PDB file of C-alpha atoms in Angstrom:
ATOM      1  CA  MET A   1      96.532-130.359 -48.241  1.00 54.00           C
ATOM      2  CA  SER A   2     100.169-131.472 -48.154  1.00 59.00           C
ATOM      3  CA  GLY A   3     102.008-131.420 -44.958  1.00 67.00           C
ATOM      4  CA  PRO A   4     104.573-128.931 -43.793  1.00 75.00           C
ATOM      5  CA  SER A   5     107.621-128.758 -46.168  1.00 76.00           C
ATOM      6  CA  ARG A   6     111.118-127.575 -45.365  1.00 78.00           C
ATOM      7  CA  ILE A   7     112.697-124.828 -47.592  1.00 75.00           C
ATOM      8  CA  GLY A   8     116.167-123.992 -46.485  1.00 80.00           C
ATOM      9  CA  ASP A   9     115.768-123.213 -42.629  1.00 82.00           C
ATOM     10  CA  LEU A  10     112.031-122.579 -42.864  1.00 82.00           C
ATOM     11  CA  GLU A  11     109.276-125.153 -42.280  1.00 81.00           C
ATOM     12  CA  LEU A  12     106.233-124.097 -44.217  1.00 80.00           C
ATOM     13  CA  SER A  13     102.797-125.506 -44.419  1.00 82.00           C
ATOM     14  CA  GLN A  14     101.232-124.935 -47.779  1.00 81.00           C
ATOM     15  CA  ASP A  15      98.457-126.006 -50.041  1.00 86.00           C
ATOM     16  CA  LEU A  16      99.373-125.216 -53.599  1.00 87.00           C
ATOM     17  CA  ASP A  17      96.156-126.531 -55.202  1.00 91.00           C
ATOM     18  CA  PHE A  18      94.089-124.336 -52.808  1.00 91.00           C
ATOM     19  CA  HIS A  19      96.314-121.240 -53.699  1.00 91.00           C
ATOM     20  CA  ARG A  20      95.943-121.959 -57.378  1.00 94.00           C
ATOM     21  CA  ARG A  21      92.113-122.156 -57.059  1.00 96.00           C
ATOM     22  CA  GLU A  22      92.113-118.964 -54.863  1.00 95.00           C
ATOM     23  CA  ILE A  23      94.178-117.010 -57.527  1.00 96.00           C
ATOM     24  CA  ARG A  24      91.824-118.276 -60.310  1.00 97.00           C
ATOM     25  CA  GLY A  25      88.762-117.232 -58.375  1.00 97.00           C
ATOM     26  CA  GLU A  26      90.299-113.746 -57.744  1.00 97.00           C
ATOM     27  CA  LYS A  27      90.947-113.299 -61.407  1.00 97.00           C
ATOM     28  CA  ILE A  28      87.470-114.244 -62.306  1.00 97.00           C
ATOM     29  CA  GLY A  29      86.093-111.685 -59.705  1.00 97.00           C
ATOM     30  CA  TRP A  30      88.167-109.015 -61.225  1.00 97.00           C
ATOM     31  CA  ALA A  31      86.901-109.764 -64.577  1.00 97.00           C
ATOM     32  CA  VAL A  32      83.376-109.634 -63.531  1.00 97.00           C
ATOM     33  CA  MET A  33      83.858-106.306 -61.845  1.00 97.00           C
ATOM     34  CA  LEU A  34      85.505-105.072 -64.945  1.00 96.00           C
ATOM     35  CA  LEU A  35      82.586-106.069 -67.001  1.00 96.00           C
ATOM     36  CA  VAL A  36      80.182-104.433 -64.696  1.00 94.00           C
ATOM     37  CA  VAL A  37      82.156-101.171 -64.940  1.00 94.00           C
ATOM     38  CA  LEU A  38      82.306-101.330 -68.755  1.00 93.00           C
ATOM     39  CA  ALA A  39      78.623-102.104 -69.023  1.00 91.00           C
ATOM     40  CA  ALA A  40      77.944 -99.122 -66.784  1.00 90.00           C
ATOM     41  CA  LEU A  41      80.117 -96.989 -68.769  1.00 90.00           C
ATOM     42  CA  LEU A  42      78.344 -98.075 -72.137  1.00 89.00           C
ATOM     43  CA  GLY A  43      74.967 -96.985 -70.438  1.00 86.00           C
ATOM     44  CA  LEU A  44      73.456-100.414 -69.377  1.00 85.00           C
ATOM     45  CA  PHE A  45      72.645 -98.803 -65.860  1.00 84.00           C
ATOM     46  CA  GLY A  46      72.113 -95.297 -66.829  1.00 81.00           C
ATOM     47  CA  SER A  47      73.073 -92.792 -69.381  1.00 83.00           C
ATOM     48  CA  GLY A  48      75.676 -93.866 -72.109  1.00 86.00           C
ATOM     49  CA  PRO A  49      75.944 -94.652 -75.693  1.00 88.00           C
ATOM     50  CA  LEU A  50      73.823 -97.904 -75.464  1.00 87.00           C
ATOM     51  CA  SER A  51      71.165 -96.390 -73.208  1.00 89.00           C
ATOM     52  CA  THR A  52      69.040 -94.849 -75.884  1.00 92.00           C
ATOM     53  CA  GLY A  53      67.463 -96.469 -79.007  1.00 93.00           C
ATOM     54  CA  GLU A  54      65.980 -95.160 -82.058  1.00 94.00           C
ATOM     55  CA  ALA A  55      62.935 -96.452 -84.175  1.00 94.00           C
ATOM     56  CA  ARG A  56      61.611 -95.078 -87.390  1.00 94.00           C
ATOM     57  CA  THR A  57      58.547 -95.645 -89.495  1.00 92.00           C
ATOM     58  CA  PRO A  58      59.431 -97.323 -92.789  1.00 91.00           C
ATOM     59  CA  ASP A  59      58.867 -94.105 -94.739  1.00 89.00           C
ATOM     60  CA  GLY A  60      60.971 -92.142 -92.037  1.00 90.00           C
ATOM     61  CA  ARG A  61      58.258 -89.535 -91.362  1.00 92.00           C
ATOM     62  CA  LEU A  62      58.312 -90.390 -87.787  1.00 94.00           C
ATOM     63  CA  GLU A  63      61.303 -91.150 -85.625  1.00 95.00           C
ATOM     64  CA  ALA A  64      61.438 -92.009 -82.094  1.00 95.00           C
ATOM     65  CA  GLU A  65      64.197 -91.944 -79.363  1.00 96.00           C
ATOM     66  CA  TYR A  66      63.532 -94.112 -76.359  1.00 95.00           C
ATOM     67  CA  ASN A  67      65.254 -95.524 -73.305  1.00 93.00           C
ATOM     68  CA  ARG A  68      66.648 -99.021 -73.918  1.00 93.00           C
ATOM     69  CA  PHE A  69      67.065 -99.428 -70.136  1.00 93.00           C
ATOM     70  CA  ALA A  70      65.005 -97.959 -67.435  1.00 91.00           C
ATOM     71  CA  ARG A  71      64.107 -98.632 -63.831  1.00 91.00           C
ATOM     72  CA  TYR A  72      60.874 -99.734 -62.160  1.00 93.00           C
ATOM     73  CA  MET A  73      58.856 -96.785 -60.978  1.00 93.00           C
ATOM     74  CA  ALA A  74      61.313 -94.332 -62.483  1.00 91.00           C
ATOM     75  CA  PRO A  75      60.823 -91.612 -65.032  1.00 92.00           C
ATOM     76  CA  ALA A  76      61.446 -92.464 -68.780  1.00 92.00           C
ATOM     77  CA  GLU A  77      61.069 -90.506 -71.857  1.00 93.00           C
ATOM     78  CA  LEU A  78      59.673 -91.318 -75.323  1.00 95.00           C
ATOM     79  CA  ARG A  79      60.625 -88.656 -77.837  1.00 97.00           C
ATOM     80  CA  LEU A  80      58.847 -88.387 -81.254  1.00 96.00           C
ATOM     81  CA  THR A  81      60.046 -86.425 -84.078  1.00 95.00           C
ATOM     82  CA  PHE A  82      57.815 -86.124 -87.190  1.00 93.00           C
ATOM     83  CA  ARG A  83      58.773 -84.630 -90.536  1.00 92.00           C
ATOM     84  CA  PRO A  84      56.719 -82.016 -92.325  1.00 90.00           C
ATOM     85  CA  GLU A  85      55.304 -84.655 -94.728  1.00 88.00           C
ATOM     86  CA  ALA A  86      53.499 -86.296 -91.730  1.00 88.00           C
ATOM     87  CA  VAL A  87      51.215 -83.326 -91.272  1.00 88.00           C
ATOM     88  CA  ARG A  88      47.724 -83.937 -92.938  1.00 85.00           C
ATOM     89  CA  GLU A  89      45.160 -81.306 -93.035  1.00 86.00           C
ATOM     90  CA  GLY A  90      47.017 -79.404 -90.025  1.00 87.00           C
ATOM     91  CA  GLN A  91      47.218 -82.409 -87.851  1.00 89.00           C
ATOM     92  CA  VAL A  92      49.509 -85.220 -86.926  1.00 91.00           C
ATOM     93  CA  GLN A  93      48.079 -88.379 -85.585  1.00 92.00           C
ATOM     94  CA  VAL A  94      50.505 -90.689 -83.969  1.00 94.00           C
ATOM     95  CA  TRP A  95      49.732 -93.870 -82.237  1.00 94.00           C
ATOM     96  CA  LEU A  96      51.182 -95.927 -79.257  1.00 95.00           C
ATOM     97  CA  SER A  97      50.490 -99.566 -78.824  1.00 94.00           C
ATOM     98  CA  ARG A  98      48.349-100.183 -75.747  1.00 93.00           C
ATOM     99  CA  ASP A  99      50.482-103.240 -74.805  1.00 92.00           C
ATOM    100  CA  TYR A 100      53.324-100.879 -74.146  1.00 93.00           C
ATOM    101  CA  LEU A 101      51.057 -98.187 -72.226  1.00 93.00           C
ATOM    102  CA  GLN A 102      49.553-100.644 -70.204  1.00 93.00           C
ATOM    103  CA  HIS A 103      52.845-101.000 -68.321  1.00 93.00           C
ATOM    104  CA  MET A 104      53.537 -97.116 -68.361  1.00 93.00           C
ATOM    105  CA  VAL A 105      51.908 -94.306 -66.731  1.00 94.00           C
ATOM    106  CA  ILE A 106      51.934 -91.373 -68.812  1.00 94.00           C
ATOM    107  CA  GLN A 107      52.995 -88.481 -66.753  1.00 95.00           C
ATOM    108  CA  LYS A 108      53.056 -85.659 -69.294  1.00 95.00           C
ATOM    109  CA  VAL A 109      52.717 -85.249 -73.005  1.00 95.00           C
ATOM    110  CA  ILE A 110      54.367 -82.148 -74.517  1.00 95.00           C
ATOM    111  CA  PRO A 111      52.666 -80.565 -76.212  1.00 94.00           C
ATOM    112  CA  GLU A 112      49.270 -81.733 -75.006  1.00 95.00           C
ATOM    113  CA  PRO A 113      47.355 -83.584 -77.620  1.00 95.00           C
ATOM    114  CA  ASP A 114      44.226 -82.105 -78.912  1.00 95.00           C
ATOM    115  CA  SER A 115      42.467 -85.559 -78.693  1.00 94.00           C
ATOM    116  CA  VAL A 116      43.258 -89.113 -77.832  1.00 95.00           C
ATOM    117  CA  GLN A 117      41.274 -92.023 -79.183  1.00 93.00           C
ATOM    118  CA  LEU A 118      41.178 -95.632 -78.402  1.00 92.00           C
ATOM    119  CA  ASP A 119      41.552 -97.758 -81.641  1.00 88.00           C
ATOM    120  CA  GLY A 120      41.700-101.414 -80.874  1.00 88.00           C
ATOM    121  CA  PRO A 121      45.308-102.323 -79.926  1.00 91.00           C
ATOM    122  CA  ARG A 122      46.465 -98.600 -79.913  1.00 91.00           C
ATOM    123  CA  LEU A 123      45.942 -95.189 -78.770  1.00 94.00           C
ATOM    124  CA  ILE A 124      45.873 -92.532 -81.240  1.00 94.00           C
ATOM    125  CA  TYR A 125      47.111 -88.903 -80.236  1.00 95.00           C
ATOM    126  CA  THR A 126      45.949 -86.099 -82.565  1.00 94.00           C
ATOM    127  CA  PHE A 127      47.944 -82.826 -82.383  1.00 93.00           C
ATOM    128  CA  ASN A 128      46.922 -79.726 -84.322  1.00 91.00           C
ATOM    129  CA  VAL A 129      49.932 -78.475 -86.169  1.00 88.00           C
ATOM    130  CA  ARG A 130      50.631 -75.516 -88.488  1.00 81.00           C
ATOM    131  CA  GLN A 131      51.557 -76.629 -91.968  1.00 72.00           C
ATOM    132  CA  GLY A 132      55.254 -75.855 -92.274  1.00 70.00           C
ATOM    133  CA  THR A 133      58.470 -77.014 -93.412  1.00 72.00           C
ATOM    134  CA  GLN A 134      60.173 -77.903 -90.147  1.00 80.00           C
ATOM    135  CA  SER A 135      60.110 -81.101 -88.201  1.00 87.00           C
ATOM    136  CA  GLY A 136      58.258 -81.346 -84.960  1.00 91.00           C
ATOM    137  CA  ASP A 137      58.827 -82.828 -81.470  1.00 94.00           C
ATOM    138  CA  LEU A 138      56.422 -84.604 -79.164  1.00 95.00           C
ATOM    139  CA  VAL A 139      57.587 -85.849 -75.903  1.00 96.00           C
ATOM    140  CA  PHE A 140      55.987 -88.463 -73.602  1.00 96.00           C
ATOM    141  CA  GLU A 141      57.208 -88.458 -69.978  1.00 96.00           C
ATOM    142  CA  LEU A 142      56.422 -91.860 -68.669  1.00 95.00           C
ATOM    143  CA  GLU A 143      56.950 -93.672 -65.463  1.00 95.00           C
ATOM    144  CA  THR A 144      57.617 -97.519 -65.808  1.00 92.00           C
ATOM    145  CA  GLU A 145      55.229-100.005 -63.958  1.00 92.00           C
ATOM    146  CA  ALA A 146      56.613-103.332 -65.017  1.00 91.00           C
ATOM    147  CA  ILE A 147      59.917-105.254 -64.838  1.00 94.00           C
ATOM    148  CA  GLY A 148      61.695-107.034 -67.624  1.00 94.00           C
ATOM    149  CA  ARG A 149      61.660-106.648 -71.289  1.00 95.00           C
ATOM    150  CA  LEU A 150      58.774-104.568 -72.685  1.00 94.00           C
ATOM    151  CA  ASN A 151      57.820-104.229 -76.254  1.00 95.00           C
ATOM    152  CA  GLY A 152      56.126-101.468 -77.939  1.00 94.00           C
ATOM    153  CA  SER A 153      55.234-100.079 -81.315  1.00 94.00           C
ATOM    154  CA  LEU A 154      54.321 -96.643 -82.541  1.00 95.00           C
ATOM    155  CA  GLY A 155      53.605 -94.953 -85.825  1.00 93.00           C
ATOM    156  CA  LEU A 156      51.523 -92.518 -87.841  1.00 92.00           C
ATOM    157  CA  MET A 157      47.923 -92.875 -88.765  1.00 88.00           C
ATOM    158  CA  GLU A 158      47.087 -92.406 -92.355  1.00 81.00           C
ATOM    159  CA  PRO A 159      43.930 -90.548 -93.701  1.00 73.00           C
ATOM    160  CA  THR A 160      42.845 -94.111 -94.925  1.00 74.00           C
ATOM    161  CA  GLY A 161      42.969 -95.580 -91.517  1.00 70.00           C
ATOM    162  CA  ALA A 162      46.040 -97.469 -92.193  1.00 72.00           C
ATOM    163  CA  ALA A 163      48.990 -97.273 -89.752  1.00 74.00           C
ATOM    164  CA  GLN A 164      52.632 -97.429 -90.411  1.00 76.00           C
ATOM    165  CA  GLY A 165      54.507 -98.580 -87.405  1.00 88.00           C
ATOM    166  CA  ALA A 166      57.863 -99.176 -85.947  1.00 92.00           C
ATOM    167  CA  GLY A 167      58.763-101.483 -82.966  1.00 94.00           C
ATOM    168  CA  PHE A 168      60.911-100.897 -80.018  1.00 94.00           C
ATOM    169  CA  SER A 169      61.894-102.574 -76.951  1.00 94.00           C
ATOM    170  CA  THR A 170      62.770-101.497 -73.261  1.00 94.00           C
ATOM    171  CA  PHE A 171      64.353-103.433 -70.590  1.00 94.00           C
ATOM    172  CA  ILE A 172      63.246-102.332 -67.064  1.00 93.00           C
ATOM    173  CA  TYR A 173      65.277-103.205 -64.211  1.00 92.00           C
ATOM    174  CA  PRO A 174      63.716-104.040 -60.813  1.00 91.00           C
TER     175      PRO A 174
END
């Protein structure tokens, strides 16, 4: 700190180095606040263009829309859309990875599945469907039970027992 300096009739004590550091810190603070607001507008903390993600099986018969960002113990939604080609003998069989579901509580599945089977690392949900030419939607209403990045996978079961899948990832805030 420098001592008092005389400017005209005024005697001022000033610390120009401290003043410059203070202005620099203030600018950094404003930049951080601007980034937080921008991230919120884009959907990092709620709804917005970056808040939902999409996954699709390689053949495109099953698509999923999921929350990229969720909150701990808060509701989340996984929406699956299957194409008519996914219906086999009046049924659609979709699977979800158990690793993902171990950290989620399934609140509701719309429509309710006709059966659920455990098949190693996945749960298979079977829905009876009328053979048609329209796509169908399945909604899994979930509640998160973990914090951090959560990877999952989903797909369709084939009559041969093979499973086509797609991966997705959700980040869960505390």
